[in-house]
Short mmCIF file of C-alpha atoms in Angstrom, two decimals:
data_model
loop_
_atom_site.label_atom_id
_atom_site.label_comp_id
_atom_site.label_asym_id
_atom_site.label_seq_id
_atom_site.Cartn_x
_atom_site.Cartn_y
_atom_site.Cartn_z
CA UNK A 1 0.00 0.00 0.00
CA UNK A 2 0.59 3.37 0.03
CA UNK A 3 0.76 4.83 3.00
CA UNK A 4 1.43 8.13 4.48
CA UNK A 5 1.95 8.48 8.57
CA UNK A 6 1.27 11.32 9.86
CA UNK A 7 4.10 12.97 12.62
CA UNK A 8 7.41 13.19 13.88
CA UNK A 9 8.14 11.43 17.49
CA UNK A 10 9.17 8.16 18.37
CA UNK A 11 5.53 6.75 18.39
CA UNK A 12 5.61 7.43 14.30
CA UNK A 13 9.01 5.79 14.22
CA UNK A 14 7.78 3.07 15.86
CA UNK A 15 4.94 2.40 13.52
CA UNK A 16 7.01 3.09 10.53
CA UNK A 17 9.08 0.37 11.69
CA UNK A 18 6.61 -2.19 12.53
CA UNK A 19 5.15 -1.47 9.46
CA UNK A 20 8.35 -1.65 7.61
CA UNK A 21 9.09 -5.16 8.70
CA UNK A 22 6.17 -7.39 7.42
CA UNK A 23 8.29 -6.48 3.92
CA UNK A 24 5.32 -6.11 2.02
CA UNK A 25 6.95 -3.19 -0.13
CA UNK A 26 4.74 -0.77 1.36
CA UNK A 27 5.56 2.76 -0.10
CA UNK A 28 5.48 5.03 3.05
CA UNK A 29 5.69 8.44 3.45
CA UNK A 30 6.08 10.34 6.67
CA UNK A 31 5.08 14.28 7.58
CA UNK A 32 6.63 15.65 9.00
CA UNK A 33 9.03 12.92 10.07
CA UNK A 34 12.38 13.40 11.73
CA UNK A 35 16.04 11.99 10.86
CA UNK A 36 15.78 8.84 11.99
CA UNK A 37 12.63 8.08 10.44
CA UNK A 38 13.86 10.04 7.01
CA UNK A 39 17.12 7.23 6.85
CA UNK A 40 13.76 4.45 6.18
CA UNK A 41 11.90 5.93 4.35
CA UNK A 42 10.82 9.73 2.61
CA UNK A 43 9.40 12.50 4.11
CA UNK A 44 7.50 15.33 3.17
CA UNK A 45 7.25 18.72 5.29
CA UNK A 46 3.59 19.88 5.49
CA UNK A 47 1.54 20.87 8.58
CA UNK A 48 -0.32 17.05 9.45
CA UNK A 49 -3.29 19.67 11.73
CA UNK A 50 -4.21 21.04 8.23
CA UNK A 51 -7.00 18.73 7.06
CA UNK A 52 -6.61 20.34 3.51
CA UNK A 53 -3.03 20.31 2.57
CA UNK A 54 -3.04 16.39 4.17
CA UNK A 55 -5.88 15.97 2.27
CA UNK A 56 -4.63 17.62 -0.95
CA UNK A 57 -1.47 15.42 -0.51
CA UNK A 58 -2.82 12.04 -0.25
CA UNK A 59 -4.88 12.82 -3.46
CA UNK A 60 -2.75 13.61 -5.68
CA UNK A 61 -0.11 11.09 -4.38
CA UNK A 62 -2.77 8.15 -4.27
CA UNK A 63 -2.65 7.26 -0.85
CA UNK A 64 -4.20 4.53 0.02
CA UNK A 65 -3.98 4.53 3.97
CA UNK A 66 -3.36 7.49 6.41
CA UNK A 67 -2.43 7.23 9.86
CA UNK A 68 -2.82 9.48 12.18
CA UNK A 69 -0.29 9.73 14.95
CA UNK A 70 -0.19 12.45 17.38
CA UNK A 71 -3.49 13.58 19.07
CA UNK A 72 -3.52 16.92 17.85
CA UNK A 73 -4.27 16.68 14.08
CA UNK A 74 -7.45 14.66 15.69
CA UNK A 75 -8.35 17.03 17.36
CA UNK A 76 -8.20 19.40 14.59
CA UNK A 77 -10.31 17.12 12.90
CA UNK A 78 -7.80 15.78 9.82
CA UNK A 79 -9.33 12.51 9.79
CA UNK A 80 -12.75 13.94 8.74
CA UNK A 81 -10.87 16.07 5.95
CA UNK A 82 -9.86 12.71 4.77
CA UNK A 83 -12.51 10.94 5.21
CA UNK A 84 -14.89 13.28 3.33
CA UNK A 85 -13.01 12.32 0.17
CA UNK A 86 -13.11 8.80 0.46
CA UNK A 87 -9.90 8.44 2.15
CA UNK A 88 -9.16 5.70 4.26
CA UNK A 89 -7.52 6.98 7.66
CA UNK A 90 -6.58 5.39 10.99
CA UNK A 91 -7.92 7.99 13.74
CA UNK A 92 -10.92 9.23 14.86
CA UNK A 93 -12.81 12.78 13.29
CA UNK A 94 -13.16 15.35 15.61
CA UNK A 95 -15.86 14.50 17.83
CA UNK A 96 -14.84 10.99 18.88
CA UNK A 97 -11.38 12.44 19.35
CA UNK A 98 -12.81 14.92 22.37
CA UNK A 99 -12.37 11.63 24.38
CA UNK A 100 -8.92 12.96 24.78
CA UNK A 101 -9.05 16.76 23.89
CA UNK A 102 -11.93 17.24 26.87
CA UNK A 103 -11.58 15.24 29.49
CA UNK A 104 -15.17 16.46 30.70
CA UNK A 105 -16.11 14.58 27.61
CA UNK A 106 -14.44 11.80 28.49
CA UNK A 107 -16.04 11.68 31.51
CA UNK A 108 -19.33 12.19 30.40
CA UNK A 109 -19.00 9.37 27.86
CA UNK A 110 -18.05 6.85 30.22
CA UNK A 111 -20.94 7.57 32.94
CA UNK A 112 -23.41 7.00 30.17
CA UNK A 113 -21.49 3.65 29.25
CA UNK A 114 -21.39 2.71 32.76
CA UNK A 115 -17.21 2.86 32.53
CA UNK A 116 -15.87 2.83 36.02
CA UNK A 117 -13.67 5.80 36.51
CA UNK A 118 -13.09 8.11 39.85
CA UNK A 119 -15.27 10.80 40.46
CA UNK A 120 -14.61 14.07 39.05
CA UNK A 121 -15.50 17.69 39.08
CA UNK A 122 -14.74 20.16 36.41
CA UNK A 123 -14.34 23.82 37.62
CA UNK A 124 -13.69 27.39 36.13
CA UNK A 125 -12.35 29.35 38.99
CA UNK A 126 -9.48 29.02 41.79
CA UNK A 127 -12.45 29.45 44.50
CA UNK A 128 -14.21 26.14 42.87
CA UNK A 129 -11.03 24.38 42.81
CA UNK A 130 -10.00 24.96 46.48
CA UNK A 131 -13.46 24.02 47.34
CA UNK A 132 -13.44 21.05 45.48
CA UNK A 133 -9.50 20.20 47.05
CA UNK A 134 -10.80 20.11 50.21
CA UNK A 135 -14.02 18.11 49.54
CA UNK A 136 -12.26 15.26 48.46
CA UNK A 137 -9.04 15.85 50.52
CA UNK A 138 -5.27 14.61 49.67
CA UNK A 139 -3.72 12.94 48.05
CA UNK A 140 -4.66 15.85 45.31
CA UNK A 141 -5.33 15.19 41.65
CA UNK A 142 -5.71 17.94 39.15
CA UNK A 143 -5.93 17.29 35.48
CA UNK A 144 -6.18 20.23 32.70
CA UNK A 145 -9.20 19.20 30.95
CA UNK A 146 -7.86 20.09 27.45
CA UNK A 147 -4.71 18.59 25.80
CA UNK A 148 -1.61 19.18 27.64
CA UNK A 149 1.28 17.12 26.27
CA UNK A 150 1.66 14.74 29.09
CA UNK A 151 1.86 17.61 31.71
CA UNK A 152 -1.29 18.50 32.24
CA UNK A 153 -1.84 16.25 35.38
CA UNK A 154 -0.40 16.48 39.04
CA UNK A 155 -0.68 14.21 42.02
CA UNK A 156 0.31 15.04 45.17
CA UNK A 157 -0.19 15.30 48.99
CA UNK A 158 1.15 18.90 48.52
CA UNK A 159 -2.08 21.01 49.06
CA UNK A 160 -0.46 24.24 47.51
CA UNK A 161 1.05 22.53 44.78
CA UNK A 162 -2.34 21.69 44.01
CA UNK A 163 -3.54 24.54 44.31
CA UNK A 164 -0.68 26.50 42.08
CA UNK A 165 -1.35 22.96 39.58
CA UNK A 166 -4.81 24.42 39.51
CA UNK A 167 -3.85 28.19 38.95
CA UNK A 168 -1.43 27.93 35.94
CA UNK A 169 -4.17 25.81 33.81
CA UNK A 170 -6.88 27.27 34.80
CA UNK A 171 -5.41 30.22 32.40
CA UNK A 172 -5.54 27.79 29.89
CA UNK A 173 -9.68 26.59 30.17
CA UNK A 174 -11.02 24.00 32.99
CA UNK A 175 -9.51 21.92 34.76
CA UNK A 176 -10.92 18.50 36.73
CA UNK A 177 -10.40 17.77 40.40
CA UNK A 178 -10.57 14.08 40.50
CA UNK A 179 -10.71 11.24 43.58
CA UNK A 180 -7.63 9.75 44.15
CA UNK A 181 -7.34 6.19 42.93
CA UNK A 182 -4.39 3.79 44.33
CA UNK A 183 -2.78 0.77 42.90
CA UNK A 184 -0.52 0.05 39.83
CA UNK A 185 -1.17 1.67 36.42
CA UNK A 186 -1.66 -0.46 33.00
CA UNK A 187 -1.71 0.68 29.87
CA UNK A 188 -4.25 -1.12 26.97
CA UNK A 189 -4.67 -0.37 23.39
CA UNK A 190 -7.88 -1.54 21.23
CA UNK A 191 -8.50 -1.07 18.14
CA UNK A 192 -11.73 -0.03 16.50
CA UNK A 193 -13.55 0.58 13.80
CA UNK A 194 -16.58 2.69 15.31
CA UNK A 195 -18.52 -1.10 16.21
CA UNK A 196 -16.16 -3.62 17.03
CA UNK A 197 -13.31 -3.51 19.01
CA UNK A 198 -10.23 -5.83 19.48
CA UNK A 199 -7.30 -5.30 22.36
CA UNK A 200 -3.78 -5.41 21.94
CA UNK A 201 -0.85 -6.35 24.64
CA UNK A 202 -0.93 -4.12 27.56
CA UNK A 203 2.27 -2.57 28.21
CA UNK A 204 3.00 -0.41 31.60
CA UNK A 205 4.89 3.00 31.40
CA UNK A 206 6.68 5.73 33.57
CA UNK A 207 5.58 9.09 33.53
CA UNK A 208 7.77 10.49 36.43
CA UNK A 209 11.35 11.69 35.20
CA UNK A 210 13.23 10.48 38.04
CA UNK A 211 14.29 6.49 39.31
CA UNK A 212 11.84 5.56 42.15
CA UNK A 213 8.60 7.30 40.46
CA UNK A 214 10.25 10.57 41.62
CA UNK A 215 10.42 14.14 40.19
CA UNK A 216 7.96 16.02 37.89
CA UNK A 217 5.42 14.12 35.28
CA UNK A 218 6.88 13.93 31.56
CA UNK A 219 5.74 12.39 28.48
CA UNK A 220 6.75 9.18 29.30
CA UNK A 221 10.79 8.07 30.35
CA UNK A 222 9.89 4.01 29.40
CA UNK A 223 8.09 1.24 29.07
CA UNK A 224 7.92 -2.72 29.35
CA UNK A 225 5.28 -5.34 27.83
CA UNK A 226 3.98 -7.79 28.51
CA UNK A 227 3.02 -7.80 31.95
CA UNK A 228 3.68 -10.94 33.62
CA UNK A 229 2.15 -9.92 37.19
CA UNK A 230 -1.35 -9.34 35.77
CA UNK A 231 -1.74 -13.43 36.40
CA UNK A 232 -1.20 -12.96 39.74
CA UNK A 233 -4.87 -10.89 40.22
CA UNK A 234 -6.88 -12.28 37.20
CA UNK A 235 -5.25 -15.49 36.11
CA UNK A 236 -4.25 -14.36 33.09
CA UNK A 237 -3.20 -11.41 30.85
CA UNK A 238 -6.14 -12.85 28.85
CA UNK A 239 -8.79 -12.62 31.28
CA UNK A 240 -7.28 -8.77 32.14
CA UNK A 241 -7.63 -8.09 28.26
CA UNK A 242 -10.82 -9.61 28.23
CA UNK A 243 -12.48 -8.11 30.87
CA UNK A 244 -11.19 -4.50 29.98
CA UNK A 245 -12.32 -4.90 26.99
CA UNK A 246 -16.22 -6.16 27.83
CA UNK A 247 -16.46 -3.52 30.58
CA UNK A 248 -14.75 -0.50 29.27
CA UNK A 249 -13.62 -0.40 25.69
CA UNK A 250 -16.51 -2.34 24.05
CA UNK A 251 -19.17 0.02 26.16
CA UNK A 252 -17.09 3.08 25.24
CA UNK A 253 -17.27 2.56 21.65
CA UNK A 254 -20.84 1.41 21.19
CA UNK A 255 -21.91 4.50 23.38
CA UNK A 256 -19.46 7.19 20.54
CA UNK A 257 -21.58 4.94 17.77
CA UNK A 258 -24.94 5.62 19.41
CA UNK A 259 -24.11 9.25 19.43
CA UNK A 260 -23.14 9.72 15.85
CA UNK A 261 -19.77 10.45 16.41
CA UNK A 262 -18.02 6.74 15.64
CA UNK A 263 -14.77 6.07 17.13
CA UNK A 264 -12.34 4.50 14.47
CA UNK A 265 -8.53 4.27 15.16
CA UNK A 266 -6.61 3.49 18.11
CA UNK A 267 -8.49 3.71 21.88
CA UNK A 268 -6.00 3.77 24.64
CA UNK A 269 -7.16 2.92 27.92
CA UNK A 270 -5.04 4.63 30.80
CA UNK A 271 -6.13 1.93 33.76
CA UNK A 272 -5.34 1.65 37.50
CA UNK A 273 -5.95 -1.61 39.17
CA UNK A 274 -7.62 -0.50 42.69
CA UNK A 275 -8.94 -2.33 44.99
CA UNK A 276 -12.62 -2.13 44.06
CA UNK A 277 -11.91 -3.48 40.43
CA UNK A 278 -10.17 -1.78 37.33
CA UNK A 279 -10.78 1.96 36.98
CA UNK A 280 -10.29 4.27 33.68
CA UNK A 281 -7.68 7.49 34.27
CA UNK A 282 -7.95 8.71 31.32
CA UNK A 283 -8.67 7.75 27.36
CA UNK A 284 -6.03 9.05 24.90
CA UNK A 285 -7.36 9.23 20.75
CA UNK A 286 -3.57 7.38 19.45
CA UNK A 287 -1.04 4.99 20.54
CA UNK A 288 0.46 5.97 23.52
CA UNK A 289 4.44 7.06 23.44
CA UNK A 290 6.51 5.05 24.88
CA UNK A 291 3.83 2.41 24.83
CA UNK A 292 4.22 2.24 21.00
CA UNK A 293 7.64 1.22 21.45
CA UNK A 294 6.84 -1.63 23.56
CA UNK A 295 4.02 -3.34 22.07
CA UNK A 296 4.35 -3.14 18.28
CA UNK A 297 7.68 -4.85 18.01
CA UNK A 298 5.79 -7.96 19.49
CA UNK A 299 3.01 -8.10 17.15
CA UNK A 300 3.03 -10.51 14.99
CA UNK A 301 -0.19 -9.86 12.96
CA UNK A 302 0.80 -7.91 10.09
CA UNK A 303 -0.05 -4.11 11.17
CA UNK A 304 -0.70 -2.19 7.85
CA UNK A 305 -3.76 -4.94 7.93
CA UNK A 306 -5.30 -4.50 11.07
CA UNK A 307 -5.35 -0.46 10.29
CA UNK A 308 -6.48 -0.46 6.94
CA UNK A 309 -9.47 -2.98 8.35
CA UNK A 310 -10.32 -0.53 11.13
CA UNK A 311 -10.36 2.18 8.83
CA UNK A 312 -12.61 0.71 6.18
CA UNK A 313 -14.90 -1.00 8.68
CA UNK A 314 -14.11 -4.49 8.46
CA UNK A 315 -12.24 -5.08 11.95
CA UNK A 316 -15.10 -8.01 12.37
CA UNK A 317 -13.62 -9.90 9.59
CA UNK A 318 -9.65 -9.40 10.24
CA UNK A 319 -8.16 -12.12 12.57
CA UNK A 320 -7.43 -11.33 16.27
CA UNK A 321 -3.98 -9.98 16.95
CA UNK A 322 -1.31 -12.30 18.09
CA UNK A 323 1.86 -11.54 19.56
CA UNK A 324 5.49 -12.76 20.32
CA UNK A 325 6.20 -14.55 23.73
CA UNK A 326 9.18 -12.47 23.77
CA UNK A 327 9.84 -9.36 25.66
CA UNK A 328 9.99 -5.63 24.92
CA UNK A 329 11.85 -3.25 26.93
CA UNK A 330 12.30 0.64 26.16
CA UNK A 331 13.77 3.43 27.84
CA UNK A 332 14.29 7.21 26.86
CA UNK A 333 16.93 9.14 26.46
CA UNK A 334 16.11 12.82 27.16
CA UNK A 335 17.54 16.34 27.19
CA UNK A 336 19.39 18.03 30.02
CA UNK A 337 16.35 20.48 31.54
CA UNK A 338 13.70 18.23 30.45
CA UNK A 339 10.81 18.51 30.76
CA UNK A 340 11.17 22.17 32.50
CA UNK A 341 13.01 23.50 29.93
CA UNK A 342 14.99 20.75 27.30
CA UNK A 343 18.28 21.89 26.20
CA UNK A 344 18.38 21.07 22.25
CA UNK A 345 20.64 21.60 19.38
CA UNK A 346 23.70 19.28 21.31
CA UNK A 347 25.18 16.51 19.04
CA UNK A 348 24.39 12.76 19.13
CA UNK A 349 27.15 10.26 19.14
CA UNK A 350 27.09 6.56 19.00
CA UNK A 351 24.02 5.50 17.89
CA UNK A 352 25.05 2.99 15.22
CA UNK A 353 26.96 0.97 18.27
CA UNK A 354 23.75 1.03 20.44
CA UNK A 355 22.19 -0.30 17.36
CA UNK A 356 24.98 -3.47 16.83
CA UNK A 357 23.88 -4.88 20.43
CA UNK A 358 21.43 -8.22 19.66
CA UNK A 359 17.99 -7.29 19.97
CA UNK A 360 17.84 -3.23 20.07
CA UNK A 361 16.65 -0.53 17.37
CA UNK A 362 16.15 2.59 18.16
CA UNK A 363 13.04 5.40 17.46
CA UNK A 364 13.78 8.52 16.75
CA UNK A 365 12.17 11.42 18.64
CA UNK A 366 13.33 15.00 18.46
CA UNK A 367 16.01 14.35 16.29
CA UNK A 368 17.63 16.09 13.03
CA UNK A 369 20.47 16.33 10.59
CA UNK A 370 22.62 19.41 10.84
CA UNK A 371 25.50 19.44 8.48
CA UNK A 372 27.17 16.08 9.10
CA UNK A 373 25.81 15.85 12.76
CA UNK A 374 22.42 14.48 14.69
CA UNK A 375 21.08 16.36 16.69
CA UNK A 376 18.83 16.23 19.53
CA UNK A 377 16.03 18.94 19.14
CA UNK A 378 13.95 18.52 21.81
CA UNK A 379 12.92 17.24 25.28
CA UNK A 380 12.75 13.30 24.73
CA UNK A 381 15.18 12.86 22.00
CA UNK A 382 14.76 8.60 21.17
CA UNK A 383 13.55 5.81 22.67
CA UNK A 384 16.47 2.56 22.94
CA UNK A 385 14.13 0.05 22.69
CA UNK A 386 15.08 -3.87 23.12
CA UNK A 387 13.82 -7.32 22.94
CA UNK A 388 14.72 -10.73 24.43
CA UNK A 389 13.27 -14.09 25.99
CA UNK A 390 13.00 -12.33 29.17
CA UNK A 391 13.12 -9.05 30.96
CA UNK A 392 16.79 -9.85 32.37
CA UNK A 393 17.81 -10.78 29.00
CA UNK A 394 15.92 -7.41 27.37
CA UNK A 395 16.90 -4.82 30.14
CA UNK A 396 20.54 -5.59 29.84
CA UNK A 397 20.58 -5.49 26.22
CA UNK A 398 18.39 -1.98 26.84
CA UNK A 399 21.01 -0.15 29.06
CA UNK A 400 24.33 -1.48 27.18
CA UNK A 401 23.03 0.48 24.43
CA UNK A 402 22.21 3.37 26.49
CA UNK A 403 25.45 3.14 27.49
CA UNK A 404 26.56 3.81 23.95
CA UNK A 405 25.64 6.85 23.00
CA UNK A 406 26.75 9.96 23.97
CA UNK A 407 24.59 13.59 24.40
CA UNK A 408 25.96 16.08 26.77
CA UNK A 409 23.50 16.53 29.74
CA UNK A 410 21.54 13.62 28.66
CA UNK A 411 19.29 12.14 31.00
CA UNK A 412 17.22 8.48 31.40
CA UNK A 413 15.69 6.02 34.17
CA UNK A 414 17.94 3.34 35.18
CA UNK A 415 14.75 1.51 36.71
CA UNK A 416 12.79 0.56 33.81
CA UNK A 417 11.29 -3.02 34.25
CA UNK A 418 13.50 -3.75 36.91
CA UNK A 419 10.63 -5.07 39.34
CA UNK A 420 9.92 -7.68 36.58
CA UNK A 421 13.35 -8.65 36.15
CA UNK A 422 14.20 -9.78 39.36
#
């Protein structure tokens, strides 16, 4: 096919190269890309949130698939650009993509599917959200109801952080003050095609920048998959997936259809395994970065299949993803100052001896090519991502690349997947 992805972090990369490796001779294109992804294949530089010029593109280049990456060309509403002309595209239109632009949406959606989730209040004013603070009492969550790149949500027992949390996005629009849910987080991906609904691996991720869980929330500083401690509570990663999927993705989906407003692309469940049962944190409209990283390497159901029948309605005919029994580790490299303020433009050196150690590729971030050099250009710069029979096997291979490469200042976890490798 041809197929045009639309983006430039390591999520992209990371479906680029899954969907590179089913060597089907796939022609893809990338937009806006970044270096690593432009050494596999070509790039074009136009804005992927203008629903015209993507559409206008994929015309008159006969693209036969578009897939949507980050969540705010969604937002914008290029998949309904696309799909006005008859153009099949991975990601939901506008409306179904407010499940991650408004998280009052969000909420609202999953009360009327009878999704468990915490409770939540949205307010408008500093007054409401003290009152609201001290309602529910700490520990203190405070999400910015619109998008916020990752670093739109605190926790803490902190009640003036909270409170200055609640100040600086409250400039921005509403924000939600949510009930405090405890226990470890999972993330689950499904894929849909506005009826029916099919899960992939889950995968769990670190959003704090620091070892232990500590320091300020980021993007995302790593990721493992599977998750071998989910048989421990349910039996089975299948009866996790299984039951995620019949009480909260399938319901979520069939209530966006009943509305008018189908959800087709990628659903990504943000879960927390509490005591009382499984609850949603928070839908996203796209894969999940560094989840990406993680989950795709393992699949072995061709990808560019699975999209292209979500996009054109025919999920209900495509066979049920399988994956490896092998391992996936990633962990990020980022920028000195991230994600306060990332230091870019430094020099990248020894990637192509990370890359010679068995089992390890790498996806490009914030990356460029200056002159003869790579760059880093941004806060997280590339994901080292690595595979192996088992998370000893995988985390080793994972940090002797890390130990590779060189950027001045640069910055990563050294505790990724180390409570499943003992």
């Amino acid at each position: 096919m041809r197929i045009l992805v639309l983006g430039s972090g390591a999520r992209e990369h990371a479906i680029i190269t899954a969907l590179l490796r089913e060597d089907a001779g796939h022609e893809i294109v990338a937009a806006p890309g970044n270096a690593g992804i432009a050494d596999q294949v070509g790039i074009v530089h136009l804005d992927p949130s203008n629903g015209a010029v993507v559409t206008e593109y994929a015309l008159e280049n006969d693209v036969e698939l578009v897939v949507v990456g980050p969540e705010a060309p969604l937002v914008a509403g290029v998949a309904d650009a696309l799909r006005t002309r008859g153009i099949p595209v991975f990601g939901p239109g506008k409306k179904a993509a407010a499940l991650e632009g408004s998280k009052t949406f969000a909420k609202r959606i999953m009360d009327e599917a009878g999704v468990p989730t915490g409770r939540a209040t949205r307010v408008g004013t500093l007054d409401e959200a003290v009152a609201v603070l001290d309602d529910l009492g700490s520990p203190y969550v405070v999400k910015a109801d619109g998008l916020a790149a990752g670093k739109g949500v605190l926790v803490t027992d902190d009640r003036d952080a909270a409170i200055e949390h609640s100040t600086y996005w409250l400039q921005h629009g509403p924000v939600l003050v949510e009930e405090f849910l405890e226990g470890p987080e999972v993330s689950l991906f499904f894929v849909s095609d506005g009826h029916t609904v099919v899960p992939l691996s889950p995968a769990q991720d670190y959003k704090r920048l620091l070892d232990g869980d500590a320091g300020p929330n980021t993007g995302g500083m790593g990721a493992y998959s599977p998750l071998p401690w989910l048989a421990d509570r349910f039996g089975s990663e299948k009866d996790f997936v299984d039951e995620v999927l019949d009480t909260i993705a399938t319901p979520t989906v069939r209530r966006l259809e009943s509305e008018g407003t189908p959800f087709i692309g990628l659903l990504y469940a943000g879960l927390i395994l509490t005591e009382r049962g499984v609850r949603v944190i928070e839908f996203n409209a796209r894969f999940g970065d560094p989840e990406t990283q993680v989950v795709l390497p393992r699949l072995l159901t061709p990808l560019s299949g699975l999209l292209l029948a979500a996009s054109t309605g025919s999920l209900g005919n495509h066979e049920s993803p399988r994956f490896s029994s092998d391992v996936a580790v990633t962990v990020v490299l980022a920028s000195e100052g991230y994600p306060e303020g990332a230091v870019s433009g430094r020099t990248l050196h020894g990637l192509d001896d990370a890359t010679a150690v068995a089992g390890v590729h790498l996806a490009h971030a914030a990356t460029a090519r200056l002159d003869d050099r790579l760059i880093a250009t941004g806060g997280r710069v590339l994901s080292v991502v690595a595979q192996g029979s088992d998370f000893s096997e995988a985390r080793g291979r994972v940090y002797d690349a890390l130990h590779r490469i060189e950027l001045e200042g640069g910055q990563y976890r050294h505790d990724i997947a180390e409570r499943v490798a003992r």
